[in-house]
Coordinates of C-alpha atoms in Angstrom, one line a residue:
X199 CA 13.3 -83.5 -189.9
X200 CA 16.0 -83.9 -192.4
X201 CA 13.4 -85.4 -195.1
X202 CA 11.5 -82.0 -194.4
X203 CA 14.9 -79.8 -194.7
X204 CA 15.4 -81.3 -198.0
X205 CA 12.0 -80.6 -198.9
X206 CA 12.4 -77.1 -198.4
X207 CA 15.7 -77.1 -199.9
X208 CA 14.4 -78.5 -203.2
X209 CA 11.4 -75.7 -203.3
X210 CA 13.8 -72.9 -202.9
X211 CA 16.3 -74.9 -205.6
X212 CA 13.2 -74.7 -207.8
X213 CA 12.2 -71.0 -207.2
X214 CA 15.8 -70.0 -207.5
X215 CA 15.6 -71.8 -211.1
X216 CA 12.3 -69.9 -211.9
X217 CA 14.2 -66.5 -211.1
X218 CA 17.2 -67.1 -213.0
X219 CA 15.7 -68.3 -216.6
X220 CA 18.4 -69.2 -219.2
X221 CA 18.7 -67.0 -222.0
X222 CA 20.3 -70.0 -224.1
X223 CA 17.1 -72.1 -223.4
X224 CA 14.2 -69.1 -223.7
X225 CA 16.1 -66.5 -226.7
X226 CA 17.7 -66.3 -229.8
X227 CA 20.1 -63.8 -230.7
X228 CA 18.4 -62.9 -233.9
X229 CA 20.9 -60.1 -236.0
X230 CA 23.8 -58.4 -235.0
X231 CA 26.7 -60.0 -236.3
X232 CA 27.8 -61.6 -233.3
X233 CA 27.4 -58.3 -231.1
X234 CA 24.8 -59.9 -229.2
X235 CA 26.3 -62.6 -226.6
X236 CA 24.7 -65.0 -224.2
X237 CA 27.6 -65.8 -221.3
X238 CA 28.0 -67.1 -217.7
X239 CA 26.3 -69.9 -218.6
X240 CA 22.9 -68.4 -219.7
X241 CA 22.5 -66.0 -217.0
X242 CA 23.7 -63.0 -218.9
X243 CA 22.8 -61.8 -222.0
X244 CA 24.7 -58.3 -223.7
X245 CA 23.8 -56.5 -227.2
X246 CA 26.4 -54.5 -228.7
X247 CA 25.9 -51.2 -231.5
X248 CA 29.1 -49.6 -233.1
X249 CA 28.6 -47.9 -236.4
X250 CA 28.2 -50.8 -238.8
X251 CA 25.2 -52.4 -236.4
X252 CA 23.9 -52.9 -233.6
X253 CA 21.9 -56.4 -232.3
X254 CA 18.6 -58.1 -231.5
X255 CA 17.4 -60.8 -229.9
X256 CA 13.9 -62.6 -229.1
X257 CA 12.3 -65.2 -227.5
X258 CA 12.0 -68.9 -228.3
X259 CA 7.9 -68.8 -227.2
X260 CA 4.6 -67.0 -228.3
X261 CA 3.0 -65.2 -225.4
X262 CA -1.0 -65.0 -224.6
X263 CA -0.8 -63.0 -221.5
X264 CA 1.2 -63.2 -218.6
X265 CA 3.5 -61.1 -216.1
X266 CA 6.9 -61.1 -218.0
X267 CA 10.2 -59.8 -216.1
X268 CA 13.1 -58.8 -217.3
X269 CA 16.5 -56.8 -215.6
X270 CA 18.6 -54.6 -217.4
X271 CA 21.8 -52.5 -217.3
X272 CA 21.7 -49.6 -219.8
X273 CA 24.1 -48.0 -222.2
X274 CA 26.8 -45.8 -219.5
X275 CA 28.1 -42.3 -220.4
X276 CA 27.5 -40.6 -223.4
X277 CA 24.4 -42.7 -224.8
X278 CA 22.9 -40.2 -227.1
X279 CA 21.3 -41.4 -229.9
X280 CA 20.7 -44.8 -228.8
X281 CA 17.9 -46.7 -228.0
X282 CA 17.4 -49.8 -226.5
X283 CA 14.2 -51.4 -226.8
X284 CA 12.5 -54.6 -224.6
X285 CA 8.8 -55.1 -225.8
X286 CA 6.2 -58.0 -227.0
X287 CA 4.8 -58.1 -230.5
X288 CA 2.9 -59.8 -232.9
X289 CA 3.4 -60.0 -236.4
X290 CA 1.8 -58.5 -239.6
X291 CA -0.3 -55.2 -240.2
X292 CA -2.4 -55.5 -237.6
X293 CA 0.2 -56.4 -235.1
X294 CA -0.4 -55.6 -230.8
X295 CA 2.1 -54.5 -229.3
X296 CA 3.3 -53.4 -225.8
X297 CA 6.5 -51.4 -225.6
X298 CA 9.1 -49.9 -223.2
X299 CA 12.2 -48.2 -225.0
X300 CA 15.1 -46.2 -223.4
X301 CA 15.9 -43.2 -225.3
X302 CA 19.9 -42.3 -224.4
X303 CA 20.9 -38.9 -223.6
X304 CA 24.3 -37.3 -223.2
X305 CA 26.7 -37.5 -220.5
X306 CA 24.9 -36.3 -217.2
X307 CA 21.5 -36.1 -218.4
X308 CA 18.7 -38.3 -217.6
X309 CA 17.4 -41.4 -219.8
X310 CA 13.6 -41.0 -221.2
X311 CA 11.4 -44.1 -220.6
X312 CA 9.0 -44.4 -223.6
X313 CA 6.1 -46.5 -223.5
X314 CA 3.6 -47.4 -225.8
X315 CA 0.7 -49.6 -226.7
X316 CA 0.0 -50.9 -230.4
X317 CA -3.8 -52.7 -230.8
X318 CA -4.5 -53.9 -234.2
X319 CA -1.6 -51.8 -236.0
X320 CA -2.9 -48.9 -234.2
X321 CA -0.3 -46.7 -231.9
X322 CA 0.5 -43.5 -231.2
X323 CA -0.7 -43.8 -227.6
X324 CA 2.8 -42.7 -226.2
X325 CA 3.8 -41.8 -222.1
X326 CA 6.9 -41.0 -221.4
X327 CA 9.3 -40.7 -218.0
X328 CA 12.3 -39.7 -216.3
X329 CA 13.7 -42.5 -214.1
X330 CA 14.2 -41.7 -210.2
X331 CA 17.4 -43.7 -210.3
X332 CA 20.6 -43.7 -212.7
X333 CA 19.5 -46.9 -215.1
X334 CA 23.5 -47.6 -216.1
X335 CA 25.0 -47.9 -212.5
X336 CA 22.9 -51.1 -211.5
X337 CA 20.5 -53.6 -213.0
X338 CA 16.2 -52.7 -212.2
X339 CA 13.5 -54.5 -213.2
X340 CA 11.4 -53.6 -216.0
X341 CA 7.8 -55.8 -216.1
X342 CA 5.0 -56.2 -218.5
X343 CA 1.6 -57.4 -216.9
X344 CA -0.6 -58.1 -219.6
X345 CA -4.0 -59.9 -219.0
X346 CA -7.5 -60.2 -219.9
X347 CA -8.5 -56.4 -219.0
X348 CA -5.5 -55.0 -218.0
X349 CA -1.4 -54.2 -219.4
X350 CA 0.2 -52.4 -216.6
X351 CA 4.0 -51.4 -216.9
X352 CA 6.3 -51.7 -213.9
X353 CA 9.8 -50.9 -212.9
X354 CA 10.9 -52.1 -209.8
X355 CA 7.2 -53.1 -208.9
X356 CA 6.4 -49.8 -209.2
X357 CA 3.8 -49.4 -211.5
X358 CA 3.9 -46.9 -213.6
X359 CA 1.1 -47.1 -216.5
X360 CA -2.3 -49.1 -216.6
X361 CA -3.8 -49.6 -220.0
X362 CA -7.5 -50.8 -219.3
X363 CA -9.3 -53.1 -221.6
X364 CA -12.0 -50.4 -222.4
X365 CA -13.6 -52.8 -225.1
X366 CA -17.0 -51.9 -224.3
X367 CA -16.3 -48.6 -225.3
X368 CA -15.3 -49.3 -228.7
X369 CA -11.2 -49.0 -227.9
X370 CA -9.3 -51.8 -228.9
X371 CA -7.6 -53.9 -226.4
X372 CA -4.4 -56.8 -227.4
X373 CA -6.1 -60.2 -226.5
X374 CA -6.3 -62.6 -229.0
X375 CA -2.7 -61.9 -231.1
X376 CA 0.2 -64.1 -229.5
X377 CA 3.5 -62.0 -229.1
X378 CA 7.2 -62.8 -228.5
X379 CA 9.5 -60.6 -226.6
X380 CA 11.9 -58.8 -228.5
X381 CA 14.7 -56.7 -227.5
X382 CA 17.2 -54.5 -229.4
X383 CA 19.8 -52.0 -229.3
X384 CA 20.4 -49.7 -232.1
X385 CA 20.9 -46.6 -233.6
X386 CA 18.2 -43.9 -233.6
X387 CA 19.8 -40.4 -233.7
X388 CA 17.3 -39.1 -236.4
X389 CA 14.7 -39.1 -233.3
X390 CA 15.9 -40.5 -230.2
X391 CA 17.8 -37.9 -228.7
X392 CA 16.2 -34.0 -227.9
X393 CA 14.1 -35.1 -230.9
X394 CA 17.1 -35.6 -233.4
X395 CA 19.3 -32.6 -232.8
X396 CA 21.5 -34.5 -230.8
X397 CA 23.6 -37.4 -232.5
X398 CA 25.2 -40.6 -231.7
X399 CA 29.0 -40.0 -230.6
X400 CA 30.6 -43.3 -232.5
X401 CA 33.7 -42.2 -230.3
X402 CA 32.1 -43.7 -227.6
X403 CA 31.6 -46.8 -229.5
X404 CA 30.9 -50.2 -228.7
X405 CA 27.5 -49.7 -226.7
X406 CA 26.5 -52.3 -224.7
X407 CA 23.2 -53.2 -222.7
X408 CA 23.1 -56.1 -220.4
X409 CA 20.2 -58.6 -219.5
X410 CA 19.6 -61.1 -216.6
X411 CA 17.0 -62.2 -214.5
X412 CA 14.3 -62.9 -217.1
X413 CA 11.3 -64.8 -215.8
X414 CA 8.2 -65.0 -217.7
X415 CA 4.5 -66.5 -215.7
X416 CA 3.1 -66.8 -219.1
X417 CA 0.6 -68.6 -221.0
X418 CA 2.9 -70.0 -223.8
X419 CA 1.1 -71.0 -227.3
X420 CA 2.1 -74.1 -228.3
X421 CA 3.1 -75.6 -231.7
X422 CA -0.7 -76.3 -232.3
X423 CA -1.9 -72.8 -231.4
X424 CA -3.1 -73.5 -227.8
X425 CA -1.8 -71.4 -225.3
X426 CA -0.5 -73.4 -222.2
X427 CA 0.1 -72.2 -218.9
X428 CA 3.0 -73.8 -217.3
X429 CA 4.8 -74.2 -219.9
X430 CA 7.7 -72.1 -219.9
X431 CA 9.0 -70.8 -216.2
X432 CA 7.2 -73.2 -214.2
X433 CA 3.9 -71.6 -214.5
X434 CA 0.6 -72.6 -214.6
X435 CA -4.3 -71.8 -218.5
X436 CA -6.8 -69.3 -217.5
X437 CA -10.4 -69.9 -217.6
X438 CA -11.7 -68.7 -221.2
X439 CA -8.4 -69.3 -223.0
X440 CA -8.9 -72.4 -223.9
X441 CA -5.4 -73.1 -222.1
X442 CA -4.2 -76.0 -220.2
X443 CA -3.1 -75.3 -216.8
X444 CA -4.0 -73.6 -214.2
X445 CA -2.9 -69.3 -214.1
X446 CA -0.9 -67.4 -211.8
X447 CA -2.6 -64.6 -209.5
X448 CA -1.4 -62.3 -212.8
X449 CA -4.5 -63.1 -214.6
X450 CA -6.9 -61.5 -212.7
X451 CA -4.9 -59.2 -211.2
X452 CA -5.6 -55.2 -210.8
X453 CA -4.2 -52.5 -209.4
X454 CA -5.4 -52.0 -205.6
X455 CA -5.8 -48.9 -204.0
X456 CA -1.8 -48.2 -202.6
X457 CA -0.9 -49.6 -205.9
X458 CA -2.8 -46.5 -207.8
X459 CA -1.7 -43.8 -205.5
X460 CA 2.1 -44.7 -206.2
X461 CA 1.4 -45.0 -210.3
X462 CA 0.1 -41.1 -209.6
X463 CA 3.2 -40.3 -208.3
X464 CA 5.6 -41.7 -210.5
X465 CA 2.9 -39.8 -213.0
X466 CA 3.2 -36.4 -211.0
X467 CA 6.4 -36.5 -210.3
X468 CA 8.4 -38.1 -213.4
X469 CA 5.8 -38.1 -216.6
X470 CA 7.4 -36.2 -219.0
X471 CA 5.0 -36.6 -222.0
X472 CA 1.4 -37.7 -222.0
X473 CA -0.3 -38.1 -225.6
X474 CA -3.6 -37.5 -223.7
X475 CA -2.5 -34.0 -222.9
X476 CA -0.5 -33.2 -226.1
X477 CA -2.1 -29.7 -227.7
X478 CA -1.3 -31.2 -231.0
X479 CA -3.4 -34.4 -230.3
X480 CA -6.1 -32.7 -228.7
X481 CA -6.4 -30.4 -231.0
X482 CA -7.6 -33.5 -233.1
X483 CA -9.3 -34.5 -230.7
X484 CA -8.9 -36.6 -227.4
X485 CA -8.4 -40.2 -228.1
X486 CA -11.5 -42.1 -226.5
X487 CA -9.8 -43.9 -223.8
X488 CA -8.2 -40.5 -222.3
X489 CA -11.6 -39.3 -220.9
X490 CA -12.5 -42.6 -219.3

């Protein structure tokens, strides 16, 4: 019985360390001039803007799908003309990318939640949300899902956008460019705010966003070019990578049926901006993938 207590003990030790990554050991504070900070030991990670800069950091490892967790506190008060930003890229012209940026506001008003999708340099494929909490009281979850046929952003587990790999249609879908996970906070009054007219109040100055709870069940690329899964986070590669390693349920994972009827109601309820529905867009004509 005791050998079986410690058993237990040593799984939940392990899960514990799963759930509670260390920034020192998985990021790099990467510019800011010593306004980003990594403290309680690697559990905590803040980035600072005031007038001269603001910071950056990103991660240590290349990414090749996975389910990739992160909590964060935003910018309190008056955050207008801020932006923090938490998304994977890759590098160079044709870079993929999967984004989620919070778009301050002034004092009382709601954050926007912009997402967007990049595939081979390609963007512009914006959706955009109100919150249904207040994101600087209390840390929430903000996930990227990203596999073989589908990127699905979440916050709370609540999913809240599912990009479909629509390949077979022609549309372009991120799957063979590795990508880190960057996150910044910086000044972006020019845009960020009631689309510009409302500017960063440097009264309010320093800003600061916080960061714990990263986890990332990931296929990591390795220094040969081989993505690995298992080999950051304790997870395990997916058939047709040409990984080592086993995956996680993420790979193959899709939205089930109570899973797309709460995505429509964030959408119903809390979409703010569709680039599907935009009169300018349309009047362009409707990107392929918003009539499948």
């Amino acid at each position: 019985m005791a050998r079986m207590g410690a058993s237990v003990l040593s799984i939940l030790l392990a899960s514990c360390a799963l759930a509670a990554a260390s920034f020192d050991k998985e990021f790099d504070v990467t510019w800011g001039d010593g306004r980003g900070k990594i403290l309680n030991n690697g559990q905590l990670l803040t980035l600072g803007l005031d007038k001269v800069s603001g910071s950056g950091f990103q991660s240590k490892h290349e990414y090749l799908f996975g389910k990739i967790d992160m909590q964060l506190k935003l910018v309190p008060g008056n955050s207008a003309g801020t932006v923090t930003a938490y998304y994977l890229s890759s590098q160079g012209p044709t870079h993929d990318e999967i984004d989620f940026e919070f778009l301050g506001n002034v004092t009382g008003e709601p954050y926007t939640l912009h997402t967007n999708v990049f595939t081979q340099g390609q963007g512009q494929r914006e959706q955009q949300f109100r919150l249904w909490f207040d994101p600087t009281n209390d840390f929430h979850t903000y996930s990227i899902l990203w596999n073989p046929k589908h990127i699905i952003f979440m916050v709370d587990d609540m999913p809240i956008r599912d990009f479909k790999n629509l390949e077979g249609k022609g549309i372009a879908f991120p799957k063979n460019q590795p990508m880190r996970l960057y996150s910044s906070l910086w000044n972006a009054d020019d845009w960020a705010t009631q689309g510009g007219r409302v500017k960063t109040d440097w009264s309010h100055a320093p800003f600061s966003a916080s960061y714990r709870g990263f986890k990332a069940d990931a296929c990591v690329v390795t220094a040969g070019g081989r993505p690995r899964c298992g080999a950051s986070m304790g997870t395990e590669a997916a058939p047709g990578t040409g990984a080592s390693g086993a995956a996680g349920e993420w790979y193959n994972q899709e939205l089930d049926l109570t899973l797309q009827q709460r995505m429509r109601w964030v959408q119903s309820n809390y979409m703010i901006y569709n680039y599907c529905t935009d009169p300018k867009r349309v009047a362009k004509g409707v990107p392929a993938e918003c009539s499948m």
